[in-house]
Each structure stands twice: as C-alpha cells, then as structure tokens.
Coordinates of C-alpha atoms in Angstrom, one line a residue:
Chain W
M684 CA 28.7 -40.9 1.9
K685 CA 27.1 -38.8 -0.8
R686 CA 23.6 -37.8 0.0
I687 CA 21.7 -38.9 -3.1
A688 CA 18.1 -40.3 -3.5
I689 CA 15.5 -40.9 -6.1
A690 CA 11.8 -41.8 -6.4
I691 CA 9.8 -42.8 -9.4
H692 CA 6.2 -43.7 -10.2
G693 CA 4.3 -45.5 -13.0
G694 CA 0.8 -44.1 -12.6
A695 CA -2.0 -44.1 -10.0
S696 CA -5.6 -45.3 -10.4
Q697 CA -7.9 -48.1 -9.4
D698 CA -6.7 -51.7 -9.8
S699 CA -7.3 -53.7 -13.0
D700 CA -6.9 -57.2 -14.4
F701 CA -4.0 -56.1 -16.6
I702 CA -2.1 -54.7 -13.6
R703 CA -2.7 -57.8 -11.5
Q704 CA -1.6 -60.1 -14.4
N705 CA 1.6 -58.1 -14.9
K706 CA 2.5 -57.5 -11.3
T707 CA 6.0 -59.1 -11.6
G708 CA 6.8 -57.3 -14.8
Y709 CA 5.7 -54.0 -13.3
E710 CA 7.9 -54.6 -10.2
E711 CA 10.9 -55.5 -12.3
G712 CA 10.3 -52.5 -14.5
L713 CA 10.1 -50.1 -11.6
K714 CA 13.3 -51.5 -10.0
A715 CA 15.2 -51.3 -13.3
A716 CA 14.2 -47.7 -13.8
V717 CA 14.9 -46.5 -10.3
Q718 CA 18.3 -48.3 -10.3
A719 CA 19.2 -46.7 -13.7
G720 CA 18.4 -43.2 -12.4
Y721 CA 20.3 -43.9 -9.1
A722 CA 23.3 -45.1 -11.1
V723 CA 23.5 -41.6 -12.7
L724 CA 23.5 -40.0 -9.3
Q725 CA 26.2 -42.5 -8.0
K726 CA 28.5 -41.5 -10.8
G727 CA 28.2 -37.8 -9.8
G728 CA 25.5 -37.1 -12.4
S729 CA 23.0 -34.3 -11.9
A730 CA 19.4 -34.8 -10.6
I731 CA 18.0 -33.7 -14.0
D732 CA 20.0 -36.3 -15.8
A733 CA 18.9 -38.9 -13.3
V734 CA 15.2 -38.2 -13.7
E735 CA 15.6 -38.2 -17.5
R736 CA 17.3 -41.6 -17.3
A737 CA 14.7 -43.1 -15.0
V738 CA 11.8 -41.8 -17.1
N739 CA 13.5 -43.0 -20.3
C740 CA 13.5 -46.6 -18.9
L741 CA 9.7 -46.3 -18.1
E742 CA 9.1 -44.8 -21.6
D743 CA 10.9 -47.7 -23.3
N744 CA 9.1 -50.3 -21.2
P745 CA 5.9 -51.3 -23.0
L746 CA 4.0 -52.0 -19.7
F747 CA 3.9 -48.3 -18.9
N748 CA 1.7 -45.7 -20.6
A749 CA 4.4 -43.4 -21.8
G750 CA 6.6 -43.6 -24.9
R751 CA 6.3 -47.2 -26.1
G752 CA 3.0 -48.6 -24.7
S753 CA 1.2 -45.2 -24.9
A754 CA -2.5 -45.3 -25.1
L755 CA -4.4 -44.5 -28.3
N756 CA -6.8 -41.6 -28.6
N757 CA -10.2 -42.0 -30.2
Q758 CA -8.6 -41.5 -33.6
G759 CA -6.3 -44.5 -32.9
K760 CA -3.3 -42.1 -32.6
V761 CA -0.6 -41.8 -30.0
E762 CA -0.2 -38.2 -28.6
M763 CA 2.3 -37.8 -25.8
D764 CA 3.1 -35.0 -23.2
A765 CA 6.1 -34.6 -20.9
A766 CA 7.8 -32.0 -18.7
I767 CA 11.1 -31.7 -16.8
M768 CA 12.2 -29.0 -14.3
D769 CA 15.5 -28.2 -12.7
G770 CA 15.2 -27.1 -9.1
E771 CA 18.5 -25.3 -9.1
N772 CA 17.5 -22.5 -11.5
L773 CA 13.7 -23.1 -12.0
K774 CA 14.3 -23.8 -15.7
A775 CA 11.7 -26.0 -17.2
G776 CA 11.0 -27.7 -20.6
A777 CA 7.9 -29.4 -21.8
V778 CA 6.2 -30.9 -24.9
A779 CA 2.6 -31.6 -25.7
M780 CA 0.8 -33.6 -28.3
V781 CA 3.9 -35.1 -29.8
K782 CA 4.1 -38.2 -31.9
S783 CA 7.0 -40.2 -33.3
V784 CA 9.4 -39.1 -30.5
K785 CA 10.8 -42.2 -28.7
N786 CA 11.5 -40.4 -25.5
P787 CA 9.3 -37.3 -25.0
I788 CA 11.1 -36.5 -21.7
S789 CA 14.4 -36.1 -23.6
L790 CA 12.7 -33.7 -26.1
A791 CA 11.3 -31.7 -23.1
K792 CA 14.9 -31.5 -21.8
K793 CA 16.0 -30.1 -25.2
V794 CA 13.3 -27.4 -24.9
L795 CA 14.8 -26.5 -21.6
E796 CA 18.4 -26.5 -22.9
K797 CA 18.0 -25.0 -26.3
T798 CA 15.1 -22.6 -26.3
S799 CA 13.8 -19.8 -24.0
H800 CA 10.4 -21.3 -24.2
V801 CA 8.9 -23.8 -21.7
L802 CA 6.3 -25.6 -23.7
L803 CA 6.4 -26.6 -27.4
C804 CA 3.4 -28.4 -28.9
G805 CA 2.6 -30.6 -31.9
Y806 CA 4.5 -29.8 -35.1
G807 CA 6.7 -27.2 -33.4
A808 CA 7.9 -29.8 -30.9
L809 CA 8.5 -32.3 -33.7
K810 CA 10.5 -29.6 -35.6
L811 CA 12.8 -29.1 -32.6
A812 CA 13.1 -32.9 -32.2
K813 CA 14.4 -33.2 -35.8
E814 CA 16.8 -30.2 -35.4
A815 CA 18.1 -31.6 -32.1
G816 CA 18.7 -35.1 -33.4
I817 CA 16.1 -36.7 -31.1
V818 CA 15.4 -40.4 -31.8
L819 CA 12.2 -40.8 -33.8
E820 CA 10.3 -44.1 -34.3
E821 CA 7.5 -45.2 -36.7
D822 CA 4.0 -45.2 -35.4
Q823 CA 4.0 -49.0 -35.0
Y824 CA 6.8 -48.8 -32.4
F825 CA 4.6 -47.1 -29.9
I826 CA 1.5 -49.3 -30.2
T827 CA 1.4 -52.4 -28.0
G828 CA -1.1 -55.2 -28.2
H829 CA -2.6 -54.3 -24.8
Q830 CA -3.2 -50.6 -25.8
L831 CA -4.6 -51.7 -29.2
D832 CA -7.1 -54.0 -27.5
E833 CA -8.1 -51.3 -25.0
F834 CA -8.6 -48.8 -27.9
K835 CA -10.7 -51.3 -29.9
Q836 CA -12.9 -52.2 -26.9
A837 CA -13.4 -48.6 -25.9
N838 CA -14.0 -47.4 -29.4
L839 CA -16.8 -50.0 -29.7
E840 CA -18.4 -49.2 -26.4
E841 CA -17.9 -45.5 -25.7
T842 CA -20.4 -43.0 -27.1
G843 CA -19.6 -39.3 -27.8
D844 CA -21.2 -38.4 -24.5
I845 CA -18.9 -40.8 -22.6
L846 CA -15.9 -39.4 -24.4
L847 CA -16.8 -35.9 -23.4
K848 CA -17.0 -36.9 -19.7
K849 CA -14.1 -39.2 -19.6
Q850 CA -11.3 -38.8 -17.1
V851 CA -7.8 -39.5 -18.2
H852 CA -5.1 -41.7 -16.5
G853 CA -1.6 -43.0 -17.0
T854 CA 1.7 -41.3 -16.4
V855 CA 5.3 -42.0 -15.3
G856 CA 7.6 -39.7 -13.4
A857 CA 10.7 -39.3 -11.3
V858 CA 12.2 -36.9 -8.7
A859 CA 15.8 -37.0 -7.6
L860 CA 18.4 -35.3 -5.3
D861 CA 22.0 -35.2 -6.5
E862 CA 25.3 -34.9 -4.6
Y863 CA 25.4 -31.1 -5.3
G864 CA 22.2 -30.6 -3.4
N865 CA 20.1 -30.0 -6.5
I866 CA 16.7 -31.6 -7.1
A867 CA 14.7 -32.2 -10.3
A868 CA 11.4 -33.6 -11.5
A869 CA 10.2 -35.2 -14.7
T870 CA 6.8 -36.5 -15.8
S871 CA 5.9 -38.2 -19.1
T872 CA 2.5 -39.7 -20.4
G873 CA 0.8 -41.3 -23.3
G874 CA -2.7 -40.3 -22.2
T875 CA -5.7 -42.7 -22.1
P876 CA -7.4 -45.1 -24.4
N877 CA -10.0 -43.4 -26.6
S878 CA -9.6 -39.8 -25.3
L879 CA -10.6 -36.8 -27.3
P880 CA -7.9 -35.8 -29.8
G881 CA -5.8 -32.8 -28.9
R882 CA -6.4 -33.3 -25.1
V883 CA -3.4 -32.1 -23.2
G884 CA -3.2 -33.0 -19.5
D885 CA -1.3 -32.1 -16.3
S886 CA 1.9 -33.9 -17.1
C887 CA 3.3 -31.1 -19.3
M888 CA 2.1 -28.4 -17.1
I889 CA 4.6 -26.8 -14.7
G890 CA 3.0 -26.4 -11.3
A891 CA 0.4 -29.1 -12.0
G892 CA 2.0 -32.5 -12.8
C893 CA 5.7 -31.4 -12.5
Y894 CA 7.5 -28.8 -10.4
A895 CA 11.0 -28.4 -8.8
D896 CA 12.5 -25.7 -6.6
N897 CA 15.7 -26.4 -4.5
R898 CA 14.2 -24.2 -1.8
T899 CA 11.1 -26.4 -1.3
C900 CA 10.9 -29.7 -3.2
A901 CA 10.6 -31.6 -6.5
I902 CA 7.3 -33.2 -7.4
S903 CA 5.8 -35.5 -10.1
A904 CA 2.0 -36.1 -10.0
T905 CA -0.2 -38.7 -11.7
G906 CA -3.9 -39.6 -11.8
D907 CA -6.9 -37.7 -13.1
G908 CA -5.1 -35.0 -14.9
E909 CA -7.9 -32.5 -15.1
Y910 CA -8.2 -32.3 -11.3
I911 CA -4.4 -32.1 -11.0
I912 CA -4.5 -29.1 -13.3
T913 CA -7.3 -27.2 -11.5
G914 CA -5.8 -28.1 -8.1
V915 CA -2.4 -26.9 -9.4
I916 CA -1.2 -29.8 -7.2
A917 CA 2.6 -29.7 -7.6
N918 CA 2.9 -26.0 -6.9
T919 CA 0.4 -26.1 -4.1
I920 CA 2.5 -28.8 -2.3
S921 CA 5.7 -26.8 -2.8
L922 CA 4.2 -23.5 -1.6
Y923 CA 2.5 -25.2 1.3
T924 CA 5.9 -26.4 2.6
E925 CA 7.3 -22.9 2.0
L926 CA 4.6 -21.0 3.8
T927 CA 3.7 -23.4 6.7
G928 CA 7.1 -25.1 7.4
K929 CA 5.4 -28.5 7.4
N930 CA 7.5 -31.4 6.2
L931 CA 7.2 -33.0 2.8
Q932 CA 5.1 -36.0 3.7
E933 CA 2.7 -33.8 5.7
A934 CA 2.4 -31.4 2.8
C935 CA 1.7 -34.2 0.3
D936 CA -0.9 -35.8 2.7
Y937 CA -2.6 -32.4 3.3
V938 CA -2.9 -31.4 -0.3
I939 CA -4.1 -34.9 -1.7
K940 CA -6.1 -36.1 1.3
E941 CA -7.4 -33.0 3.1
R942 CA -7.4 -30.1 0.7
N943 CA -8.7 -32.3 -2.2
K944 CA -10.7 -34.8 -0.1
D945 CA -13.9 -33.9 -2.0
T946 CA -12.2 -33.9 -5.4
P947 CA -13.7 -36.9 -7.3
G948 CA -10.5 -38.0 -9.0
D949 CA -7.6 -40.3 -8.5
M950 CA -4.4 -38.6 -7.6
G951 CA -0.9 -39.6 -6.5
V952 CA 2.4 -37.7 -6.0
I953 CA 6.0 -38.5 -5.4
S954 CA 8.3 -35.8 -4.0
I955 CA 11.8 -35.2 -2.7
N956 CA 13.6 -32.3 -1.0
K957 CA 17.3 -31.2 -0.7
N958 CA 17.7 -33.2 2.5
G959 CA 16.7 -36.3 0.6
E960 CA 13.4 -36.7 2.4
I961 CA 10.8 -38.5 0.2
G962 CA 7.1 -37.8 0.4
I963 CA 4.6 -40.2 -1.4
T964 CA 0.8 -40.0 -1.2
F965 CA -2.1 -41.4 -3.3
N966 CA -5.8 -41.6 -2.8
C967 CA -6.7 -44.6 -4.9
E968 CA -6.1 -48.4 -5.0
R969 CA -2.6 -48.4 -6.5
M970 CA 0.3 -46.3 -7.4
H971 CA 3.2 -48.0 -9.1
R972 CA 6.2 -46.6 -7.3
A973 CA 9.8 -47.2 -6.2
W974 CA 12.5 -45.3 -4.5
I975 CA 16.1 -45.5 -3.2
D976 CA 16.6 -43.4 -0.1
T977 CA 19.7 -41.6 1.2
N978 CA 20.9 -44.8 2.9
G979 CA 20.8 -46.7 -0.4
N980 CA 17.7 -48.8 0.5
M981 CA 15.5 -49.7 -2.4
E982 CA 11.7 -50.3 -2.3
A983 CA 9.2 -51.0 -5.1
R984 CA 5.5 -51.1 -4.4
I985 CA 2.2 -51.2 -6.3
Y986 CA -0.6 -51.3 -3.7
K987 CA -0.9 -49.6 -0.3
Chain C
M444 CA -26.9 -1.9 -4.5
K445 CA -25.6 -5.1 -6.0
R446 CA -21.9 -5.8 -5.2
I447 CA -20.4 -6.3 -8.7
A448 CA -17.0 -5.4 -10.1
I449 CA -14.7 -6.1 -13.0
A450 CA -11.1 -5.5 -14.1
I451 CA -9.4 -6.1 -17.4
H452 CA -5.9 -5.9 -19.0
G453 CA -4.5 -5.6 -22.4
G454 CA -0.9 -6.8 -21.8
A455 CA 2.1 -5.6 -19.9
S456 CA 5.6 -4.9 -21.2
Q457 CA 8.0 -2.0 -21.9
D458 CA 6.6 1.0 -23.8
S459 CA 6.8 1.3 -27.6
D460 CA 6.2 3.8 -30.4
F461 CA 3.1 1.8 -31.5
I462 CA 1.6 2.0 -28.0
R463 CA 2.3 5.8 -27.7
Q464 CA 0.9 6.4 -31.2
N465 CA -2.3 4.6 -30.4
K466 CA -2.8 5.7 -26.8
T467 CA -6.3 7.1 -27.4
G468 CA -7.4 4.0 -29.3
Y469 CA -6.2 1.8 -26.6
E470 CA -7.9 3.8 -23.9
E471 CA -11.2 3.7 -25.8
G472 CA -10.8 0.0 -26.4
L473 CA -10.2 -0.7 -22.7
K474 CA -13.2 1.4 -21.7
A475 CA -15.5 -0.3 -24.2
A476 CA -14.4 -3.8 -23.1
V477 CA -14.7 -3.1 -19.3
Q478 CA -18.2 -1.5 -19.8
A479 CA -19.3 -4.5 -22.0
G480 CA -18.3 -6.9 -19.2
Y481 CA -19.9 -4.7 -16.5
A482 CA -23.1 -4.6 -18.5
V483 CA -23.4 -8.3 -18.3
L484 CA -23.0 -8.1 -14.5
Q485 CA -25.5 -5.3 -14.2
K486 CA -28.2 -7.4 -16.0
G487 CA -27.7 -10.2 -13.4
G488 CA -25.3 -12.2 -15.6
S489 CA -22.6 -14.5 -14.2
A490 CA -18.9 -13.6 -13.6
I491 CA -17.9 -16.1 -16.2
D492 CA -20.2 -14.6 -18.8
A493 CA -18.9 -11.2 -18.0
V494 CA -15.2 -12.1 -18.4
E495 CA -16.0 -13.8 -21.7
R496 CA -17.8 -10.7 -23.0
A497 CA -15.0 -8.3 -22.0
V498 CA -12.3 -10.6 -23.5
N499 CA -14.4 -11.0 -26.7
C500 CA -14.3 -7.2 -27.1
L501 CA -10.5 -7.2 -26.7
E502 CA -10.2 -10.2 -29.1
D503 CA -12.3 -8.3 -31.7
N504 CA -10.3 -5.1 -31.3
P505 CA -7.3 -5.2 -33.8
L506 CA -5.1 -3.1 -31.5
F507 CA -4.8 -5.9 -28.9
N508 CA -2.7 -9.1 -29.5
A509 CA -5.5 -11.7 -29.2
G510 CA -8.1 -12.8 -31.7
R511 CA -8.0 -10.2 -34.5
G512 CA -4.6 -8.5 -34.3
S513 CA -2.8 -11.6 -33.1
A514 CA 1.0 -11.7 -33.7
L515 CA 2.4 -14.0 -36.4
N516 CA 4.9 -16.7 -35.5
N517 CA 8.1 -17.2 -37.5
Q518 CA 6.2 -19.2 -40.1
G519 CA 3.9 -16.2 -40.6
K520 CA 1.0 -18.0 -38.9
V521 CA -1.4 -17.0 -36.1
E522 CA -1.6 -19.5 -33.2
M523 CA -3.7 -18.5 -30.2
D524 CA -4.1 -19.7 -26.6
A525 CA -6.8 -18.9 -24.1
A526 CA -8.2 -20.1 -20.7
I527 CA -11.2 -19.4 -18.5
M528 CA -12.0 -20.5 -15.0
D529 CA -15.1 -20.4 -12.8
G530 CA -14.3 -19.7 -9.1
E531 CA -17.6 -21.2 -7.9
N532 CA -16.7 -24.8 -8.9
L533 CA -13.0 -24.7 -10.0
K534 CA -14.1 -25.8 -13.5
A535 CA -11.7 -24.6 -16.2
G536 CA -11.5 -24.7 -20.0
A537 CA -8.5 -23.9 -22.2
V538 CA -7.3 -24.1 -25.8
A539 CA -3.8 -23.9 -27.2
M540 CA -2.3 -23.4 -30.7
V541 CA -5.7 -22.7 -32.3
K542 CA -6.2 -21.0 -35.6
S543 CA -9.3 -19.8 -37.4
V544 CA -11.3 -19.3 -34.2
K545 CA -12.6 -15.7 -34.0
N546 CA -12.9 -15.7 -30.2
P547 CA -10.6 -18.3 -28.5
I548 CA -11.9 -17.5 -25.1
S549 CA -15.4 -18.6 -26.2
L550 CA -13.9 -21.9 -27.4
A551 CA -12.2 -22.3 -24.0
K552 CA -15.6 -21.8 -22.4
K553 CA -17.0 -24.6 -24.6
V554 CA -14.2 -26.9 -23.4
L555 CA -15.3 -26.1 -19.8
E556 CA -19.0 -26.6 -20.6
K557 CA -19.0 -29.6 -23.0
T558 CA -16.0 -31.8 -22.1
S559 CA -14.4 -33.2 -19.0
H560 CA -11.0 -32.0 -20.2
V561 CA -9.4 -28.7 -19.3
L562 CA -7.1 -28.2 -22.3
L563 CA -7.6 -29.0 -25.9
C564 CA -4.8 -28.2 -28.4
G565 CA -4.5 -27.7 -32.2
Y566 CA -6.7 -29.9 -34.4
G567 CA -8.6 -31.3 -31.4
A568 CA -9.6 -27.8 -30.4
L569 CA -10.6 -26.9 -33.9
K570 CA -12.7 -30.1 -34.1
L571 CA -14.7 -29.1 -31.0
A572 CA -15.1 -25.5 -32.4
K573 CA -16.7 -26.9 -35.5
E574 CA -19.0 -29.3 -33.5
A575 CA -20.0 -26.5 -31.1
G576 CA -20.8 -24.0 -33.8
I577 CA -18.0 -21.5 -32.8
V578 CA -17.5 -18.7 -35.3
L579 CA -14.5 -19.3 -37.6
E580 CA -12.7 -16.7 -39.8
E581 CA -10.3 -16.9 -42.7
D582 CA -6.6 -16.4 -41.9
Q583 CA -6.7 -12.9 -43.3
Y584 CA -9.2 -11.8 -40.7
F585 CA -6.7 -12.2 -37.9
I586 CA -3.7 -10.4 -39.6
T587 CA -3.5 -6.7 -39.2
G588 CA -1.0 -4.4 -40.9
H589 CA 0.8 -3.7 -37.7
Q590 CA 1.4 -7.3 -36.9
L591 CA 2.4 -8.1 -40.5
D592 CA 5.0 -5.2 -40.4
E593 CA 6.3 -6.6 -37.0
F594 CA 6.6 -10.1 -38.5
K595 CA 8.4 -8.9 -41.6
Q596 CA 10.9 -6.8 -39.7
A597 CA 11.6 -9.5 -37.1
N598 CA 11.8 -12.2 -39.8
L599 CA 14.5 -10.2 -41.5
E600 CA 16.5 -9.3 -38.4
E601 CA 16.2 -12.3 -36.1
T602 CA 18.5 -15.2 -36.4
G603 CA 17.8 -18.7 -35.2
D604 CA 19.7 -18.0 -32.0
I605 CA 17.6 -14.9 -31.2
L606 CA 14.5 -16.9 -31.8
L607 CA 15.6 -19.6 -29.4
K608 CA 16.2 -17.0 -26.7
K609 CA 13.2 -14.8 -27.3
Q610 CA 10.8 -13.9 -24.6
V611 CA 7.1 -13.6 -25.5
H612 CA 4.5 -10.9 -24.8
G613 CA 1.0 -9.8 -25.5
T614 CA -2.2 -11.0 -23.8
V615 CA -5.6 -9.7 -22.8
G616 CA -7.6 -10.8 -19.7
A617 CA -10.4 -10.1 -17.3
V618 CA -11.6 -10.9 -13.8
A619 CA -15.1 -10.3 -12.4
L620 CA -17.3 -10.6 -9.4
D621 CA -21.1 -11.2 -10.0
E622 CA -24.0 -10.4 -7.7
Y623 CA -24.2 -14.1 -6.6
G624 CA -20.7 -13.8 -5.0
N625 CA -19.0 -15.8 -7.7
I626 CA -15.7 -14.8 -9.3
A627 CA -14.1 -15.8 -12.7
A628 CA -11.0 -15.2 -14.7
A629 CA -10.2 -15.3 -18.4
T630 CA -7.0 -14.8 -20.4
S631 CA -6.5 -14.8 -24.2
T632 CA -3.4 -14.3 -26.4
G633 CA -2.0 -14.3 -29.9
G634 CA 1.6 -14.8 -28.9
T635 CA 4.5 -12.7 -30.2
P636 CA 5.9 -11.7 -33.5
N637 CA 8.2 -14.3 -35.0
S638 CA 8.1 -16.8 -32.2
L639 CA 8.9 -20.5 -32.6
P640 CA 6.0 -22.4 -34.0
G641 CA 4.1 -24.5 -31.5
R642 CA 5.2 -22.4 -28.6
V643 CA 2.4 -22.4 -25.9
G644 CA 2.6 -19.9 -23.1
D645 CA 1.1 -19.2 -19.7
S646 CA -2.3 -17.8 -20.9
C647 CA -3.8 -21.3 -21.4
M648 CA -2.2 -22.7 -18.2
I649 CA -4.4 -22.9 -15.2
G650 CA -2.4 -21.7 -12.2
A651 CA 0.0 -19.7 -14.3
G652 CA -1.8 -17.1 -16.5
C653 CA -5.4 -17.8 -15.2
Y654 CA -6.9 -19.0 -12.0
A655 CA -10.1 -18.5 -10.0
D656 CA -11.4 -19.8 -6.7
N657 CA -14.2 -18.2 -4.8
R658 CA -12.4 -18.9 -1.5
T659 CA -9.4 -16.8 -2.5
C660 CA -9.4 -14.7 -5.8
A661 CA -9.6 -14.7 -9.6
I662 CA -6.4 -13.7 -11.4
S663 CA -5.3 -13.0 -15.0
A664 CA -1.6 -12.6 -15.7
T665 CA 0.4 -11.1 -18.6
G666 CA 4.0 -10.5 -19.5
D667 CA 6.9 -12.9 -20.2
G668 CA 4.9 -16.1 -20.2
E669 CA 7.8 -18.4 -19.5
Y670 CA 8.5 -16.8 -16.2
I671 CA 4.8 -16.7 -15.4
I672 CA 4.7 -20.5 -16.0
T673 CA 7.8 -21.4 -13.9
G674 CA 6.7 -19.0 -11.1
V675 CA 3.1 -20.5 -11.3
I676 CA 2.1 -16.9 -10.7
A677 CA -1.7 -17.0 -10.5
N678 CA -1.9 -20.0 -8.1
T679 CA 0.9 -18.6 -6.0
I680 CA -1.0 -15.4 -5.4
S681 CA -4.2 -17.3 -4.6
L682 CA -2.5 -19.7 -2.2
Y683 CA -0.5 -16.8 -0.6
T684 CA -3.8 -15.1 0.3
E685 CA -5.1 -18.4 1.6
L686 CA -2.2 -19.3 3.8
T687 CA -1.1 -15.9 5.1
G688 CA -4.3 -14.0 5.3
K689 CA -2.8 -11.0 3.5
N690 CA -5.1 -8.9 1.4
L691 CA -5.2 -9.2 -2.4
Q692 CA -3.1 -6.1 -3.3
E693 CA -0.4 -7.2 -0.8
A694 CA -0.4 -10.7 -2.2
C695 CA 0.0 -9.4 -5.8
D696 CA 2.7 -7.0 -4.8
Y697 CA 4.6 -9.7 -2.8
V698 CA 4.5 -12.3 -5.6
I699 CA 5.4 -9.9 -8.5
K700 CA 7.7 -7.5 -6.7
E701 CA 9.3 -9.4 -3.9
R702 CA 9.2 -13.1 -4.5
N703 CA 10.1 -12.6 -8.2
K704 CA 12.2 -9.5 -7.8
D705 CA 15.2 -11.3 -9.4
T706 CA 13.1 -12.8 -12.3
P707 CA 14.3 -11.1 -15.5
G708 CA 10.9 -10.8 -17.1
D709 CA 8.0 -8.4 -17.4
M710 CA 4.9 -9.4 -15.4
G711 CA 1.6 -7.9 -14.6
V712 CA -1.6 -9.3 -12.9
I713 CA -5.2 -8.2 -12.3
S714 CA -7.2 -9.8 -9.6
I715 CA -10.5 -9.7 -7.7
N716 CA -12.0 -11.4 -4.7
K717 CA -15.6 -12.1 -3.5
N718 CA -15.6 -8.8 -1.6
G719 CA -15.0 -6.9 -4.8
E720 CA -11.5 -5.9 -3.8
I721 CA -9.3 -5.4 -6.8
G722 CA -5.5 -6.0 -6.8
I723 CA -3.3 -4.8 -9.7
T724 CA 0.5 -5.0 -9.9
F725 CA 3.1 -4.9 -12.7
N726 CA 6.9 -4.6 -12.8
C727 CA 7.3 -2.9 -16.2
E728 CA 6.7 0.4 -17.9
R729 CA 3.1 -0.2 -18.9
M730 CA 0.1 -2.4 -18.3
H731 CA -3.0 -1.6 -20.3
R732 CA -5.8 -1.9 -17.7
A733 CA -9.2 -0.8 -16.7
W734 CA -11.7 -1.6 -14.0
I735 CA -15.1 -0.7 -12.6
D736 CA -15.2 -1.0 -8.8
T737 CA -18.1 -1.9 -6.5
N738 CA -19.1 1.7 -6.4
G739 CA -19.5 1.8 -10.1
N740 CA -16.4 4.0 -10.7
M741 CA -14.5 3.3 -13.9
E742 CA -10.7 3.9 -14.5
A743 CA -8.6 3.1 -17.6
R744 CA -4.8 3.4 -17.5
I745 CA -1.8 2.5 -19.5
Y746 CA 1.2 3.8 -17.6
K747 CA 2.0 3.8 -13.8

C-alpha cells in the first residue's frame, strides 16, 4: 500500500453563532476538500498538487474565508494572501493583497513555478495572473451575504482606535505526503472583516503561516496572524523537531501551548512529515480540520 | 561604563566596479551611520530608536540601495520594503511595496507603535504614512544617476526570461543593544534594478531578514532575499542559539556556511545579543558593515 496522507484546516478561533449554525455545511466542506486532495495522491499525484487541490475546494466554498467568501476590509474590498511550499526542494511561492483571483493558492504556485521570486504583491501579482492565464472573477463573485453583513456591522461599530488594535482571523490550509516521500504545505486567506487596508498577514509568509521541508515537516498555521508572524510559528516547529528529535505532535504542542503560552492570540497548526505522521494543535475553542491518515481513515472535526 | 553596542550593514553580494569606485564614500557612510546610532545609545536612548536612526542615515545616503538611491523595478519605479523588531516584547512593524516614503524604516516603526498589525503593504502603508505625518518625497528624490543607469542598461539587456529567474540584492540594516539590556533589529531595502513589479523580499519578513528577541539575539540579514526567506535565516539563527547553547558567531557561521552551504545565493547577517556580543557572517565577496563594540571601538569594513 502506498504511504500517502493529508490534513487540512479551515481556520481557528473562538466559536460563533455563524459557525454553530453552519456546522453540517462546514463538516461537508472539510470532507469534500480533504477527499479531493487525497484523490490527487491516490492517482500518483504530488503532494504540492494535492495541497493546491484541497485548498482550491476551500477557496471555492463560500463558507470559508478564502477565495469566494473572503472577508471585506474597512474599505469594503477583498484582499487575499496565499503561500505554497514544496518540501522536496524548499521552493516556495506566495502572493499578497491580491484581488480578482479566483484561487490565490494557484497563483502562488505560479510564482513558485514561473519566477525566481517567492512573494509577489498587489498589481505585480495580478500582472502575473493575467500572463499565466489564471482564472479571474468580478468583485461580486467573492462577496457573500455573510461577509457583507459582517462588514456592515463592523463598519458601523468599530472606531479607528478599534481598527488599529484589531486582531485578524480566518484562513484555510493543507499539508500532504505523496507516494514519492515528498511533503508540501499550502495556506490561503481572505483576511478579516473591517481590517486596515493593505494589511498582510502570516498566511503568505514562509516560516510563519506556511513551511515545508522533507527533512522535518510541512506546516500550515491559522489564527491571530500577527502572533504567528512574530513567533515565526511554522519554522519554529520545523526547527524544533530538527534540533531536539521530538516527534511532530510534541513539537506542535510545545510551540503552541508551552513556548507561546503567554501569547494572547488564537493559534492552530496542522502538520505532516515524511512518515505520514500528522500533528495538530490549537489553543482556542475551535479549529475546523480534517485528515486522511496513512491507513486511509478520514476524520473531520470542528471542536476539541 | 554602560554596556551598549551596535552593528550595521549596507548589503552583501559579489564585488562591482561601482563599489570599488566608491569605496571611500561607502566607508564614510558606514561610519557616519554607526556613529549616529551609537550616539542615541550613549544618550540613554533605546535600541529600537538607535537602529531606526542608523538605518535613517543609510536610507538618506544615495550610495546605499534603500530610501534615496533605491533601485528601480522593470517599470522604472521605486518600491521599498522595511521591518523593525523590538527584542524586549517581540513587537514588530513592517512595510512592503511603499513609494514616496523618505524613510521606510520609520514608517515600519509607526506600524509597530500605532497598529496591531505587523505588515502593511502598498496603498495601506501610504495611508498610514499620511495619517502619521511621515515625511514624503517626490519620485525624483529617490532616483539617483547610478540607479537610473543600472535600470536603463538592465531594461535594454534583460529579457522576460531573465527577469523571471533574477535574484535580488541590496539592503541596509542595523542591530543594537541599549543600556537597559534590550536589543532591536531593523532592515530596509530598495530592491534591485529591473525586478518584477510587486516583488517583496526578505527585508520586511519577520524571521527572514529581521528578527529580535532579548532571550536570544537581534539579526538583520541581506543578500539573495528569496533564499533568506525559504531558509527563514534570522529565526533559524535565533532558535539555533536557543536550542543548542552555541554562541552567536558560531550560530551565524553554522546557519550561513554549513546549513546553507549548498544554497546558491549570497547571504550575510549581522547580529547582537544582550551581552553585547556581535556575530557577523557572509558567504560572498563583500558585505558593507560597521560596528561599535561594548568597549567603544569602531570598525568599518567592506571586504573579508
């Protein structure tokens, strides 16, 4: 039997009415995405193609805050970030502050494949999207009723002071192991309702919200992005396994729950290594997550 | 005697005619910048104010590729990135793809001080600059004859294929220890001649080109930014000292010369810790650098 496995997440934070009301829809969306990524692996596809496929499903699902269903910033605009990394060769691609792009993770993969850069931002990312034939959509495609309501409510209630202090949530991601022993990670986000314009978070930052190295592990993080950046969470988990020899679950638990126990932010991570071991940790009420392990068993969970 | 110290850099790469022709100017610029930062520390100023001041000097000096003297991208535009981090509280601020801002490192410091975000990009960063009263300049202020010549030459010679494969250089930075035992790091860059528009490099990425934690060290990196991102260089040096107990110079040497010995890019780092120990390593022909140690001794060097 081929040793393949995949894990995905759909964000981590405290619970909400919207999450409780849509529990079934979220569970179905998680299962569909993890199965779509797993199908790529079953057909002999690469880990990087599998994480792209799983994230595409979450980006296309309006329940998740990435691609369609992205949050609106305080200008009423969608600005999305994404990153992807290949553990075989440490190549990475990322995009920040992009609009119009249906699947930001697929544009991040084009940055990896077609340029020597890692991160393209704003109009430069959009220029590559057009040259590479990436699917674009009108602004209205991205905006769901739920996010429009959130924006209108927040825009009424939140003062400039609140905006300057606001923490930012909402991300999807995937990690996978393919039959060739390679691992990959992908992370994609639409940001948060009513954020400052131009804010770029951890999702597109290699080492923070996304990292992959065959020698250690592949990781996608989610939660309060600013603390994931300053904690350099993904690289810290990877290097912790490298330098201490701890296993992946221990490393995730240590970095999120011990090393950052005084960090006042929500954080969650999914991770995988070349043996197909999966590590998942979060410090808040819910992390939307699903995985299919090396025995082919699928799980999808929202709460602890 | 107060235990204070500072180190700065003005980029690392292979040698060039321009560098050789301006050797004296570069040495004078390095000395002026390191002395300006040191003067802040001598007056009881904080490490974060000292690194801002030193980097301001390098940004204002047209010989260095940051602020005035920034490189032009392949659209003939200046786009600058910068990041600053305070080792006392792990707070960080960064800006990417900014134009018009005379001193991007000072805008990064405003992101740290005035918002809960870490990175603001493009028009969002410019909006904060205007609200915070940051000094703006006309486009012509930033463009020097040298960079205009480089742009014209590269724009004639470089095909789309070359642009997609091009590696990016040119950064300034500083690290400092103040009398209160706090350390800080700052990095600022103008990118490279004829780069793809929207390219964002390591300089504004916490954990890659900039990192500071009182418990370990403060680091500013320079060189081929894409490899500094995928190697998550600054955080890796910091965590290596934390987990192995090696000293700072050993950690810098290990990460740049051993762990990344097969990485085909130029890299250099400056670093400092709470004892005032300074670690400097680079793997290429030159790194413009200067420091004043805890005994008050100043050095300025370009080659090995």
